[in-house]
Structure formats: structure tokens, C-alpha cells
Amino acid sequence: MAALFEPKRIIVTGGAGFIGSNFVHWVVDNQPDVHVTVLDKLTYAGKLENLEGIPAKRMAFVKGDICDAELVDKLFADADAVVHFAAESHNDNSIANPEPFLRTNVQGTFTLLEAARKHDIRFHHISTDEVYGDLALDDPARFTEETPYHPSSPYSSTKASSDLLVRAWCRTYGVRATISNCSNNYGPRQHIEKFIPRQITNIISGIRPKLYGDGKNVRDWIHTEDHSSAVWTILTKGEIGQTYLIGADGERGNIDVLREILAQMGKQPDDFDWVRDRPGHDRRYAIDPTKLRTELGWAPKHTDFGEGLRETIEWYKENTAWWEAEKAETEAKYAKSGQ
Ligand code: NAD
Ligand code: DAU
């Protein structure tokens, strides 16, 4: 394990989105000596209200674009570290219109790396298991840090590109960087375009849930709070130049997740529609988190998926004002692609 890195002033890009905002709350709740500056453009996926309740002395919010080199330069001059979550994050959107993914995920990461290089600040890059492509349903293998990159979608190929930029800036320019590749997150404040919140909010709205293809695709679910604690562990204890896979042994078939949501919300197992499959749909993701667990001593807290799902369903029931205004538009977008 590397010597403990103890940042006092961190920048969190994408801190008004789903995982970024959960991370900011986690840092404020668990690291009393750390000040956070959130840099977020507030795209359709970012909401300032995601950061409500955080005391002004613990956090500053800057509305801005990670591609804005002048702004990034100014912010990095006064920070110890950046944790880079900002991205276009949804596969279906990347299939409909890849351009914003190239801009934010590739050009944006490049802009941040150049500023980190200039100001010599620590860089933690948030990435995804999707860079490794997919596994067959009957393959016992899981992704490790050594698995070759093989991305399938416009989204995952831009995330893979950004990972490679981080590796190159680390090796060539000595940027003090680490990378984490995490599996599918669930929990509060996830945009309703994503699988779990889409189905929950469909049921609340009287719309039938929608399952792509044959429903057998497997995702490896982790609660977003466990992602936060893993990122903090890597930022403070990880070794420069290293990649760490984050996962919580949460493999489940999409149809099984949907049937659990239906059961918990008082519906019948077949109360859903089969819809058109996603083009290029990855079959299965699975993370082997041995390196993170053994080298850095991290472990997840949310090991009961049914319980995590119950709390997530409650959150969407109790916070209808958070999502209701976007529901019709989100479903209209899916209807256009037959999904
Ligand atoms: P999200 O779409 O909910 O949030 C993205 C945030 O980034 C939003 O607040 C948005 O306003 C901001 N943003 C987008 N473009 C920006 C720009 N150009 N400048 C500044 N801010 C910008 O995404 P998420 O699901 O929270 O994912 C966050 C990160 O985690 C992404 O890098 C994603 O690739 C990665 N990741 C996500 C998952 C998952 O299951 N959702 C799993 C592994 C890794
Ligand atoms: O694996 C990590 C990735 O997980 C992250 O990098 C991405 O940012 C994040 O969006 C997520 O990608 P997925 O494509 O796996 O997530 P999504 O929620 O879009 O879909 C999960 C699975 O559910 C996938 O197999 C497609 C399927 N699906 C999705 C929707 C929206 C459905 O069957 N019906 C749906 O309505």
C-alpha cells in the first residue's frame, strides 16, 4: 500500500450527477477536514438540488464545462486533487447521438489532464467496467485489471479512450493518477433514463416496465455508497499509475432484477413489456474486485441487494418531485426508438 495521501481541497467534476453527488455527500459526511469544489455543467443529468443540505463552508459549487481550459486552470491552481466523474453516461443516448460523448468524455478528460499536469495535482479518474466489453453468460470468468480493452458502444469507447489518455499522461508527463473501473451502480438520485429507476418510476406512473431483448443480460450491481467509499480508499491509499476494479459480487440477470422490483411493488411477475433490444447490447459484466479488497482492504457495506432495492424504491416514492417533470420527455425519447 502507498503512503497515505491526505487531500484537504478536492475538486469533484460531475458532482451534481448521480454518482458524483452521492460521492460529495459521502465525503462531507465522512471526511470532516476536506473541502469540496464541485465543477458541473448541469446538463440534463445534473441537478443542483442533488447537493442540497451541504453546509456552505464544506462545499463550493461552480457551474461550468470541463472542456473550458481557462476555468479548469483557475480551479486546479487551488486544489490538492481532482476526482473526475463528469461524463455523458448513458449508452442509449450514445447510440442515438455520439458527438457529446466524444466532447465531454475525451476532450473534457484531456482538458483536465493538462491542468493537472501544469499544477501537479493528484488525479483520480472514474471509469467503467464497460471498457472491457462483455462476457458470455456461460463463461465463469470475471473482468480483472489485466483484461484487454474491448469496448462495444460509443459511450464505452469514449470511456476507454479517456482511460488511455490518463495512463499516457501518467507515464509520459508524470501526472499522479489512479483509475477505477466500476460496475453498475444503483441507489438514490439516479436519472430515470437508467434501468432500475426507469422501471420503478414506470410502475409509480402506471406505465408498464420495459425489458430489452431476451432479458438475460447480466449486470453486476453495486450500491452507489459502496462506490463512494471505494473511490475514497483508492484516492487516499492507491498507488500512482494503478487501476483498481470496483465491484461487490452483485451479478444478476435483468429479468431477475425486474421481477424483484415488480414483486416489491406489488405487481405480477409478467406485468412488463418486452421491447426492442439495444444495438450491440453487451451480454454480461462481472468484476473480480480481489486487488482492491486485498491490497487496499476495502469491502462493501450494502451486501443485501433486496434491501438496497427496497430503500431505492422508497426514495423514488418519497421524491416524486425530483423526477416527475422529466418522466414524459424521457419516455417519449424511448418510444421513438421502440424501447
Ligand atoms: P450522470 O449522467 O448521472 O452524471 C453526470 C454528471 O456530469 C452530471 O451532473 C452532468 O451535468 C455532468 N457533466 C456532463 N458533461 C459535463 C461537462 N462537459 N462539464 C461538466 N460537467 C458535465 O452520470 P453517473 O451515472 O453519475 O456517472 C458518473 C461517472 O461514473 C461517469 O464517469 C460514468 O462513466 C461513471 N460510471 C457510472 C456507472 C453507473 O452505473 N452509472 C458505473 C461505473 C462508472
Ligand atoms: O457497467 C457500468 C455502466 O452501467 C456505466 O458505465 C454506465 O454509465 C451506466 O449507465 C450503466 O450502463 P448500462 O448500459 O449497463 O445501464 P442501463 O441502466 O442503461 O441498463 C442496464 C441493463 O438494463 C442493460 O442490459 C440494458 C437493460 N435495460 C435498460 C433500460 C433503460 C432494459 O432492459 N430496459 C430499459 O428500459
CSV table of C-alpha atoms and ligand atoms in Angstrom, one decimal:
chain,number,residue,atom,x,y,z
A,1,MET,CA,0.0,0.0,0.0
A,2,ALA,CA,1.3,3.5,-0.9
A,3,ALA,CA,1.8,6.2,1.8
A,4,LEU,CA,-1.5,7.7,2.9
A,5,PHE,CA,-2.5,10.7,0.7
A,6,GLU,CA,-4.5,13.2,2.7
A,7,PRO,CA,-6.1,15.8,0.4
A,8,LYS,CA,-7.7,18.9,2.0
A,9,ARG,CA,-9.1,20.6,-1.0
A,10,ILE,CA,-10.6,18.4,-3.7
A,11,ILE,CA,-12.4,19.2,-7.0
A,12,VAL,CA,-15.2,16.8,-7.9
A,13,THR,CA,-16.3,17.0,-11.6
A,14,GLY,CA,-19.8,15.9,-12.3
A,15,GLY,CA,-20.7,16.3,-8.6
A,16,ALA,CA,-24.3,17.2,-9.4
A,17,GLY,CA,-25.0,13.9,-11.2
A,18,PHE,CA,-26.0,10.6,-9.7
A,19,ILE,CA,-22.7,9.0,-8.5
A,20,GLY,CA,-20.8,12.3,-8.2
A,21,SER,CA,-23.5,13.8,-5.8
A,22,ASN,CA,-23.5,10.6,-3.7
A,23,PHE,CA,-19.7,10.9,-3.5
A,24,VAL,CA,-19.8,14.5,-2.4
A,25,HIS,CA,-22.4,13.7,0.3
A,26,TRP,CA,-20.2,10.8,1.4
A,27,VAL,CA,-17.1,13.0,1.7
A,28,VAL,CA,-18.9,15.7,3.6
A,29,ASP,CA,-20.4,13.1,6.0
A,30,ASN,CA,-17.2,11.1,6.5
A,31,GLN,CA,-14.2,13.4,6.0
A,32,PRO,CA,-14.7,16.5,8.2
A,33,ASP,CA,-11.4,18.1,7.2
A,34,VAL,CA,-12.0,18.0,3.4
A,35,HIS,CA,-13.4,20.9,1.4
A,36,VAL,CA,-15.1,20.0,-1.9
A,37,THR,CA,-15.4,22.2,-5.0
A,38,VAL,CA,-17.9,20.8,-7.5
A,39,LEU,CA,-17.4,21.6,-11.2
A,40,ASP,CA,-20.6,20.6,-13.1
A,41,LYS,CA,-22.2,21.9,-16.3
A,42,LEU,CA,-25.7,20.9,-15.1
A,43,THR,CA,-26.6,19.0,-18.3
A,44,TYR,CA,-30.0,17.2,-18.4
A,45,ALA,CA,-28.3,14.7,-15.9
A,46,GLY,CA,-27.1,17.2,-13.3
A,47,LYS,CA,-29.3,18.9,-10.6
A,48,LEU,CA,-28.1,21.4,-8.1
A,49,GLU,CA,-30.7,20.1,-5.7
A,50,ASN,CA,-28.7,16.8,-5.5
A,51,LEU,CA,-26.3,18.8,-3.3
A,52,GLU,CA,-29.0,20.3,-1.0
A,53,GLY,CA,-28.2,20.2,2.7
A,54,ILE,CA,-24.4,20.5,2.4
A,55,PRO,CA,-23.1,23.4,4.5
A,56,ALA,CA,-21.6,26.3,2.5
A,57,LYS,CA,-18.3,26.0,4.4
A,58,ARG,CA,-17.8,22.4,3.2
A,59,MET,CA,-18.6,22.9,-0.5
A,60,ALA,CA,-18.4,25.4,-3.3
A,61,PHE,CA,-20.4,24.9,-6.5
A,62,VAL,CA,-19.0,26.1,-9.9
A,63,LYS,CA,-21.3,25.8,-12.9
A,64,GLY,CA,-19.0,25.1,-15.8
A,65,ASP,CA,-17.7,22.8,-18.5
A,66,ILE,CA,-14.8,20.5,-18.1
A,67,CYS,CA,-13.8,21.5,-21.6
A,68,ASP,CA,-13.3,25.1,-20.5
A,69,ALA,CA,-9.5,25.1,-20.1
A,70,GLU,CA,-9.3,28.6,-18.6
A,71,LEU,CA,-11.9,27.8,-15.9
A,72,VAL,CA,-10.3,24.4,-15.1
A,73,ASP,CA,-6.8,26.0,-14.9
A,74,LYS,CA,-8.1,28.6,-12.3
A,75,LEU,CA,-9.8,25.9,-10.2
A,76,PHE,CA,-6.8,23.5,-10.3
A,77,ALA,CA,-4.4,26.2,-9.1
A,78,ASP,CA,-6.1,25.9,-5.6
A,79,ALA,CA,-6.6,22.2,-5.2
A,80,ASP,CA,-4.8,19.1,-4.0
A,81,ALA,CA,-6.7,16.6,-6.1
A,82,VAL,CA,-9.5,16.1,-8.6
A,83,VAL,CA,-11.9,13.2,-8.7
A,84,HIS,CA,-13.3,13.1,-12.2
A,85,PHE,CA,-16.9,11.8,-12.5
A,86,ALA,CA,-18.2,14.2,-15.2
A,87,ALA,CA,-19.3,12.3,-18.3
A,88,GLU,CA,-22.1,11.7,-20.7
A,89,SER,CA,-23.0,8.4,-19.1
A,90,HIS,CA,-26.0,6.7,-20.9
A,91,ASN,CA,-25.4,4.0,-23.6
A,92,ASP,CA,-28.7,4.5,-25.3
A,93,ASN,CA,-28.0,8.2,-25.7
A,94,SER,CA,-24.6,7.5,-27.2
A,95,ILE,CA,-26.2,5.3,-29.8
A,96,ALA,CA,-28.7,8.0,-30.8
A,97,ASN,CA,-26.1,10.8,-30.8
A,98,PRO,CA,-22.4,10.1,-30.0
A,99,GLU,CA,-21.0,13.6,-30.5
A,100,PRO,CA,-21.4,14.9,-26.9
A,101,PHE,CA,-19.8,11.7,-25.6
A,102,LEU,CA,-16.6,12.5,-27.7
A,103,ARG,CA,-16.6,16.0,-26.5
A,104,THR,CA,-17.1,15.6,-22.8
A,105,ASN,CA,-15.6,12.2,-22.2
A,106,VAL,CA,-12.5,12.5,-24.4
A,107,GLN,CA,-11.8,16.3,-24.9
A,108,GLY,CA,-13.0,17.0,-21.3
A,109,THR,CA,-10.7,14.5,-19.8
A,110,PHE,CA,-7.8,15.8,-21.9
A,111,THR,CA,-8.5,19.3,-20.7
A,112,LEU,CA,-8.4,18.2,-17.0
A,113,LEU,CA,-5.2,16.2,-17.5
A,114,GLU,CA,-3.4,19.2,-19.0
A,115,ALA,CA,-4.4,21.3,-16.0
A,116,ALA,CA,-3.4,18.5,-13.5
A,117,ARG,CA,-0.1,18.3,-15.2
A,118,LYS,CA,0.5,22.0,-15.0
A,119,HIS,CA,-0.5,22.3,-11.3
A,120,ASP,CA,0.8,18.9,-10.3
A,121,ILE,CA,-2.4,17.8,-8.5
A,122,ARG,CA,-3.5,14.3,-7.9
A,123,PHE,CA,-5.9,12.9,-10.5
A,124,HIS,CA,-8.5,10.1,-9.8
A,125,HIS,CA,-10.3,9.0,-12.9
A,126,ILE,CA,-13.7,7.4,-12.6
A,127,SER,CA,-14.3,4.8,-15.3
A,128,THR,CA,-16.5,1.8,-16.0
A,129,ASP,CA,-16.2,-2.0,-16.4
A,130,GLU,CA,-17.7,-1.5,-19.9
A,131,VAL,CA,-14.3,-0.7,-21.3
A,132,TYR,CA,-13.6,-4.5,-21.2
A,133,GLY,CA,-16.5,-5.3,-23.5
A,134,ASP,CA,-18.7,-8.3,-22.4
A,135,LEU,CA,-18.5,-11.9,-21.2
A,136,ALA,CA,-20.6,-14.8,-22.3
A,137,LEU,CA,-23.4,-15.9,-20.0
A,138,ASP,CA,-21.9,-19.4,-19.5
A,139,ASP,CA,-18.3,-18.1,-19.0
A,140,PRO,CA,-17.2,-18.4,-15.4
A,141,ALA,CA,-14.5,-15.6,-15.9
A,142,ARG,CA,-14.8,-12.1,-14.5
A,143,PHE,CA,-13.0,-8.9,-15.5
A,144,THR,CA,-9.7,-8.2,-13.8
A,145,GLU,CA,-7.2,-5.3,-14.2
A,146,GLU,CA,-5.4,-7.3,-16.8
A,147,THR,CA,-8.4,-7.9,-19.1
A,148,PRO,CA,-7.8,-6.4,-22.5
A,149,TYR,CA,-9.9,-3.3,-23.5
A,150,HIS,CA,-12.7,-4.2,-25.9
A,151,PRO,CA,-15.5,-1.6,-25.7
A,152,SER,CA,-18.7,-2.1,-27.7
A,153,SER,CA,-20.7,1.2,-27.6
A,154,PRO,CA,-19.9,4.8,-28.5
A,155,TYR,CA,-20.2,5.5,-24.7
A,156,SER,CA,-17.8,2.8,-23.6
A,157,SER,CA,-15.3,3.5,-26.4
A,158,THR,CA,-15.1,7.1,-25.2
A,159,LYS,CA,-14.6,6.0,-21.6
A,160,ALA,CA,-11.9,3.6,-22.8
A,161,SER,CA,-10.3,6.5,-24.7
A,162,SER,CA,-10.3,8.6,-21.6
A,163,ASP,CA,-8.7,5.8,-19.6
A,164,LEU,CA,-5.9,5.6,-22.1
A,165,LEU,CA,-5.3,9.3,-22.0
A,166,VAL,CA,-5.0,9.1,-18.2
A,167,ARG,CA,-2.5,6.2,-18.5
A,168,ALA,CA,-0.4,8.2,-21.1
A,169,TRP,CA,-0.4,11.4,-19.1
A,170,CYS,CA,0.7,9.4,-16.0
A,171,ARG,CA,3.6,7.6,-17.8
A,172,THR,CA,4.8,10.4,-20.1
A,173,TYR,CA,4.3,13.6,-18.0
A,174,GLY,CA,4.3,12.1,-14.5
A,175,VAL,CA,0.7,13.1,-13.7
A,176,ARG,CA,-0.1,11.4,-10.3
A,177,ALA,CA,-3.1,9.5,-11.5
A,178,THR,CA,-5.1,6.4,-10.5
A,179,ILE,CA,-8.1,4.9,-12.3
A,180,SER,CA,-11.1,2.9,-11.1
A,181,ASN,CA,-13.4,0.9,-13.3
A,182,CYS,CA,-16.7,0.2,-11.5
A,183,SER,CA,-19.7,-2.0,-12.3
A,184,ASN,CA,-23.4,-0.8,-12.5
A,185,ASN,CA,-24.4,1.5,-9.6
A,186,TYR,CA,-27.9,1.8,-8.1
A,187,GLY,CA,-29.3,4.0,-5.3
A,188,PRO,CA,-30.9,7.4,-4.8
A,189,ARG,CA,-30.7,10.2,-7.3
A,190,GLN,CA,-30.1,8.0,-10.4
A,191,HIS,CA,-31.5,9.5,-13.6
A,192,ILE,CA,-34.8,7.9,-14.6
A,193,GLU,CA,-33.4,7.0,-18.1
A,194,LYS,CA,-31.4,4.2,-16.4
A,195,PHE,CA,-32.8,0.6,-16.0
A,196,ILE,CA,-33.7,0.4,-12.3
A,197,PRO,CA,-35.2,3.9,-11.8
A,198,ARG,CA,-36.9,3.7,-15.1
A,199,GLN,CA,-38.8,0.6,-14.1
A,200,ILE,CA,-39.6,1.9,-10.6
A,201,THR,CA,-40.9,5.3,-11.9
A,202,ASN,CA,-42.8,3.5,-14.7
A,203,ILE,CA,-44.7,1.4,-12.1
A,204,ILE,CA,-45.4,4.5,-9.9
A,205,SER,CA,-46.7,6.3,-13.1
A,206,GLY,CA,-48.9,3.5,-14.3
A,207,ILE,CA,-46.6,2.6,-17.2
A,208,ARG,CA,-45.6,-1.0,-17.9
A,209,PRO,CA,-41.9,-1.6,-17.3
A,210,LYS,CA,-39.8,-2.3,-20.4
A,211,LEU,CA,-37.2,-5.1,-20.8
A,212,TYR,CA,-34.8,-5.1,-23.7
A,213,GLY,CA,-34.1,-8.2,-25.9
A,214,ASP,CA,-34.5,-11.6,-24.1
A,215,GLY,CA,-33.9,-10.0,-20.6
A,216,LYS,CA,-31.0,-12.4,-19.9
A,217,ASN,CA,-28.2,-9.8,-20.0
A,218,VAL,CA,-26.3,-9.7,-16.7
A,219,ARG,CA,-25.1,-6.7,-14.8
A,220,ASP,CA,-23.0,-6.6,-11.6
A,221,TRP,CA,-24.8,-4.3,-9.2
A,222,ILE,CA,-23.2,-2.2,-6.5
A,223,HIS,CA,-24.8,0.4,-4.2
A,224,THR,CA,-23.5,3.9,-5.0
A,225,GLU,CA,-22.4,4.4,-1.4
A,226,ASP,CA,-20.0,1.5,-1.7
A,227,HIS,CA,-18.7,3.0,-4.9
A,228,SER,CA,-18.0,6.2,-2.9
A,229,SER,CA,-16.1,4.5,-0.1
A,230,ALA,CA,-14.1,2.6,-2.7
A,231,VAL,CA,-13.1,5.7,-4.6
A,232,TRP,CA,-12.0,7.4,-1.3
A,233,THR,CA,-9.9,4.3,-0.5
A,234,ILE,CA,-8.2,4.4,-3.9
A,235,LEU,CA,-7.6,8.2,-3.8
A,236,THR,CA,-6.0,8.0,-0.3
A,237,LYS,CA,-4.3,4.6,-0.3
A,238,GLY,CA,-4.0,3.7,-4.0
A,239,GLU,CA,-0.7,3.5,-5.8
A,240,ILE,CA,0.0,6.1,-8.6
A,241,GLY,CA,-0.3,4.6,-12.1
A,242,GLN,CA,-2.5,1.8,-10.9
A,243,THR,CA,-6.0,0.7,-12.0
A,244,TYR,CA,-8.5,-0.8,-9.5
A,245,LEU,CA,-11.7,-2.6,-10.4
A,246,ILE,CA,-14.7,-1.8,-8.1
A,247,GLY,CA,-17.4,-4.4,-7.7
A,248,ALA,CA,-19.5,-6.0,-4.9
A,249,ASP,CA,-20.2,-9.5,-6.3
A,250,GLY,CA,-23.7,-8.4,-7.4
A,251,GLU,CA,-24.3,-10.3,-10.7
A,252,ARG,CA,-27.9,-10.5,-11.7
A,253,GLY,CA,-29.9,-11.0,-14.8
A,254,ASN,CA,-32.0,-8.1,-16.0
A,255,ILE,CA,-35.2,-10.1,-15.8
A,256,ASP,CA,-34.4,-11.2,-12.2
A,257,VAL,CA,-33.9,-7.5,-11.2
A,258,LEU,CA,-37.1,-6.5,-12.9
A,259,ARG,CA,-39.1,-9.4,-11.3
A,260,GLU,CA,-37.7,-8.3,-7.8
A,261,ILE,CA,-38.9,-4.7,-8.5
A,262,LEU,CA,-42.3,-6.0,-9.6
A,263,ALA,CA,-42.6,-8.2,-6.5
A,264,GLN,CA,-41.5,-5.5,-4.1
A,265,MET,CA,-44.0,-3.0,-5.7
A,266,GLY,CA,-47.0,-5.5,-5.5
A,267,LYS,CA,-47.1,-6.4,-9.3
A,268,GLN,CA,-47.3,-9.8,-11.0
A,269,PRO,CA,-44.1,-11.3,-12.5
A,270,ASP,CA,-45.3,-10.8,-16.1
A,271,ASP,CA,-46.5,-7.2,-15.7
A,272,PHE,CA,-44.0,-5.8,-18.2
A,273,ASP,CA,-43.4,-5.3,-21.9
A,274,TRP,CA,-40.6,-6.9,-24.0
A,275,VAL,CA,-39.1,-4.2,-26.2
A,276,ARG,CA,-36.6,-3.8,-29.0
A,277,ASP,CA,-33.0,-4.8,-27.9
A,278,ARG,CA,-30.2,-2.2,-27.6
A,279,PRO,CA,-28.0,-2.4,-30.7
A,280,GLY,CA,-24.6,-4.1,-29.8
A,281,HIS,CA,-26.1,-4.9,-26.3
A,282,ASP,CA,-23.3,-6.2,-24.0
A,283,ARG,CA,-24.3,-9.6,-22.7
A,284,ARG,CA,-22.7,-9.8,-19.3
A,285,TYR,CA,-20.4,-7.8,-17.0
A,286,ALA,CA,-18.7,-9.2,-13.9
A,287,ILE,CA,-16.0,-7.7,-11.7
A,288,ASP,CA,-13.3,-9.5,-9.8
A,289,PRO,CA,-12.5,-7.0,-7.0
A,290,THR,CA,-9.7,-9.0,-5.4
A,291,LYS,CA,-7.0,-6.3,-6.0
A,292,LEU,CA,-9.0,-3.6,-4.2
A,293,ARG,CA,-10.0,-5.9,-1.4
A,294,THR,CA,-6.6,-7.4,-0.7
A,295,GLU,CA,-4.2,-4.6,-1.5
A,296,LEU,CA,-6.3,-1.7,-0.1
A,297,GLY,CA,-8.5,-3.5,2.4
A,298,TRP,CA,-11.9,-2.2,1.0
A,299,ALA,CA,-15.2,-4.0,1.5
A,300,PRO,CA,-18.7,-3.1,0.5
A,301,LYS,CA,-21.4,-2.4,3.2
A,302,HIS,CA,-24.5,-3.0,1.1
A,303,THR,CA,-24.4,-6.7,0.6
A,304,ASP,CA,-28.2,-7.3,0.6
A,305,PHE,CA,-29.4,-6.3,-2.9
A,306,GLY,CA,-33.1,-6.8,-2.0
A,307,GLU,CA,-32.7,-4.4,0.9
A,308,GLY,CA,-30.8,-1.8,-1.2
A,309,LEU,CA,-33.5,-2.1,-3.8
A,310,ARG,CA,-36.3,-1.6,-1.2
A,311,GLU,CA,-34.6,1.6,0.0
A,312,THR,CA,-34.2,2.8,-3.6
A,313,ILE,CA,-37.9,2.2,-4.4
A,314,GLU,CA,-38.8,4.1,-1.2
A,315,TRP,CA,-36.6,7.0,-2.3
A,316,TYR,CA,-38.3,7.3,-5.7
A,317,LYS,CA,-41.7,7.1,-4.0
A,318,GLU,CA,-40.9,9.8,-1.5
A,319,ASN,CA,-39.2,12.1,-4.0
A,320,THR,CA,-41.7,12.2,-6.9
A,321,ALA,CA,-41.0,16.0,-7.3
A,322,TRP,CA,-37.3,15.1,-8.1
A,323,TRP,CA,-38.3,13.1,-11.3
A,324,GLU,CA,-41.9,13.7,-12.3
A,325,ALA,CA,-41.3,16.7,-14.6
A,326,GLU,CA,-38.8,14.6,-16.7
A,327,LYS,CA,-40.8,11.4,-17.0
A,328,ALA,CA,-42.9,12.2,-20.1
A,329,GLU,CA,-39.9,13.5,-22.0
A,330,THR,CA,-37.7,10.5,-21.1
A,331,GLU,CA,-40.4,8.0,-22.1
A,332,ALA,CA,-41.1,9.9,-25.4
A,333,LYS,CA,-37.4,9.6,-26.2
A,334,TYR,CA,-37.6,5.8,-25.6
A,335,ALA,CA,-40.8,5.5,-27.6
A,336,LYS,CA,-39.1,6.9,-30.7
A,337,SER,CA,-36.6,4.1,-30.7
A,338,GLY,CA,-39.2,1.4,-29.9
A,339,GLN,CA,-37.9,0.9,-26.4
B,1,NAD,P1,-24.7,11.1,-14.6
B,1,NAD,O1,-25.1,11.2,-16.1
B,1,NAD,O2,-25.8,10.9,-13.6
B,1,NAD,O3,-24.0,12.5,-14.2
B,1,NAD,C1,-23.0,13.1,-15.0
B,1,NAD,C2,-22.7,14.5,-14.4
B,1,NAD,O4,-21.7,15.1,-15.2
B,1,NAD,C3,-24.0,15.4,-14.5
B,1,NAD,O5,-24.1,16.1,-13.3
B,1,NAD,C4,-23.6,16.4,-15.6
B,1,NAD,O6,-24.2,17.6,-15.5
B,1,NAD,C5,-22.1,16.4,-15.6
B,1,NAD,N1,-21.5,16.8,-16.9
B,1,NAD,C6,-21.7,16.2,-18.1
B,1,NAD,N2,-21.0,16.8,-19.0
B,1,NAD,C7,-20.2,17.8,-18.4
B,1,NAD,C8,-19.3,18.7,-18.8
B,1,NAD,N3,-18.9,18.8,-20.1
B,1,NAD,N4,-18.7,19.5,-17.9
B,1,NAD,C9,-19.0,19.4,-16.6
B,1,NAD,N5,-20.0,18.6,-16.1
B,1,NAD,C10,-20.6,17.7,-17.0
B,1,NAD,O7,-23.6,10.0,-14.5
B,1,NAD,P2,-23.3,8.9,-13.4
B,1,NAD,O8,-24.1,7.7,-13.7
B,1,NAD,O9,-23.4,9.5,-12.1
B,1,NAD,O10,-21.8,8.5,-13.8
B,1,NAD,C11,-20.7,9.3,-13.2
B,1,NAD,C12,-19.4,8.7,-13.7
B,1,NAD,O11,-19.3,7.4,-13.3
B,1,NAD,C13,-19.2,8.7,-15.2
B,1,NAD,O12,-17.9,9.0,-15.5
B,1,NAD,C14,-19.5,7.2,-15.6
B,1,NAD,O13,-18.8,6.9,-16.8
B,1,NAD,C15,-19.0,6.5,-14.4
B,1,NAD,N6,-19.7,5.2,-14.1
B,1,NAD,C16,-21.0,5.1,-14.0
B,1,NAD,C17,-21.6,3.9,-13.6
B,1,NAD,C18,-23.1,3.8,-13.4
B,1,NAD,O14,-23.6,2.7,-13.1
B,1,NAD,N7,-23.9,4.8,-13.6
B,1,NAD,C19,-20.8,2.8,-13.3
B,1,NAD,C20,-19.4,2.9,-13.5
B,1,NAD,C21,-18.8,4.2,-13.8
B,2,DAU,O1,-21.4,-1.1,-16.1
B,2,DAU,C1,-21.3,0.2,-15.8
B,2,DAU,C2,-22.2,1.1,-16.6
B,2,DAU,O2,-23.5,0.8,-16.1
B,2,DAU,C3,-21.9,2.6,-16.6
B,2,DAU,O3,-20.6,2.8,-17.2
B,2,DAU,C4,-23.0,3.4,-17.3
B,2,DAU,O4,-22.7,4.8,-17.2
B,2,DAU,C5,-24.3,3.0,-16.8
B,2,DAU,O5,-25.3,3.7,-17.5
B,2,DAU,C6,-24.6,1.5,-16.8
B,2,DAU,O6,-24.7,1.1,-18.2
B,2,DAU,P1,-25.8,0.0,-18.6
B,2,DAU,O7,-26.0,0.2,-20.1
B,2,DAU,O8,-25.4,-1.3,-18.1
B,2,DAU,O9,-27.0,0.6,-17.8
B,2,DAU,P2,-28.6,0.8,-18.1
B,2,DAU,O10,-29.2,1.2,-16.8
B,2,DAU,O11,-28.8,1.7,-19.3
B,2,DAU,O12,-29.1,-0.7,-18.5
B,2,DAU,C7,-28.9,-1.8,-17.6
B,2,DAU,C8,-29.4,-3.0,-18.3
B,2,DAU,O13,-30.8,-3.0,-18.5
B,2,DAU,C9,-28.8,-3.2,-19.7
B,2,DAU,O14,-28.6,-4.5,-20.0
B,2,DAU,C10,-29.9,-2.6,-20.6
B,2,DAU,C11,-31.2,-3.0,-19.8
B,2,DAU,N1,-32.4,-2.1,-20.0
B,2,DAU,C12,-32.2,-0.8,-19.8
B,2,DAU,C13,-33.3,0.1,-19.8
B,2,DAU,C14,-33.1,1.5,-19.7
B,2,DAU,C15,-33.6,-2.7,-20.1
B,2,DAU,O15,-33.8,-3.9,-20.3
B,2,DAU,N2,-34.7,-1.8,-20.1
B,2,DAU,C16,-34.6,-0.5,-20.0
B,2,DAU,O16,-35.6,0.2,-20.0
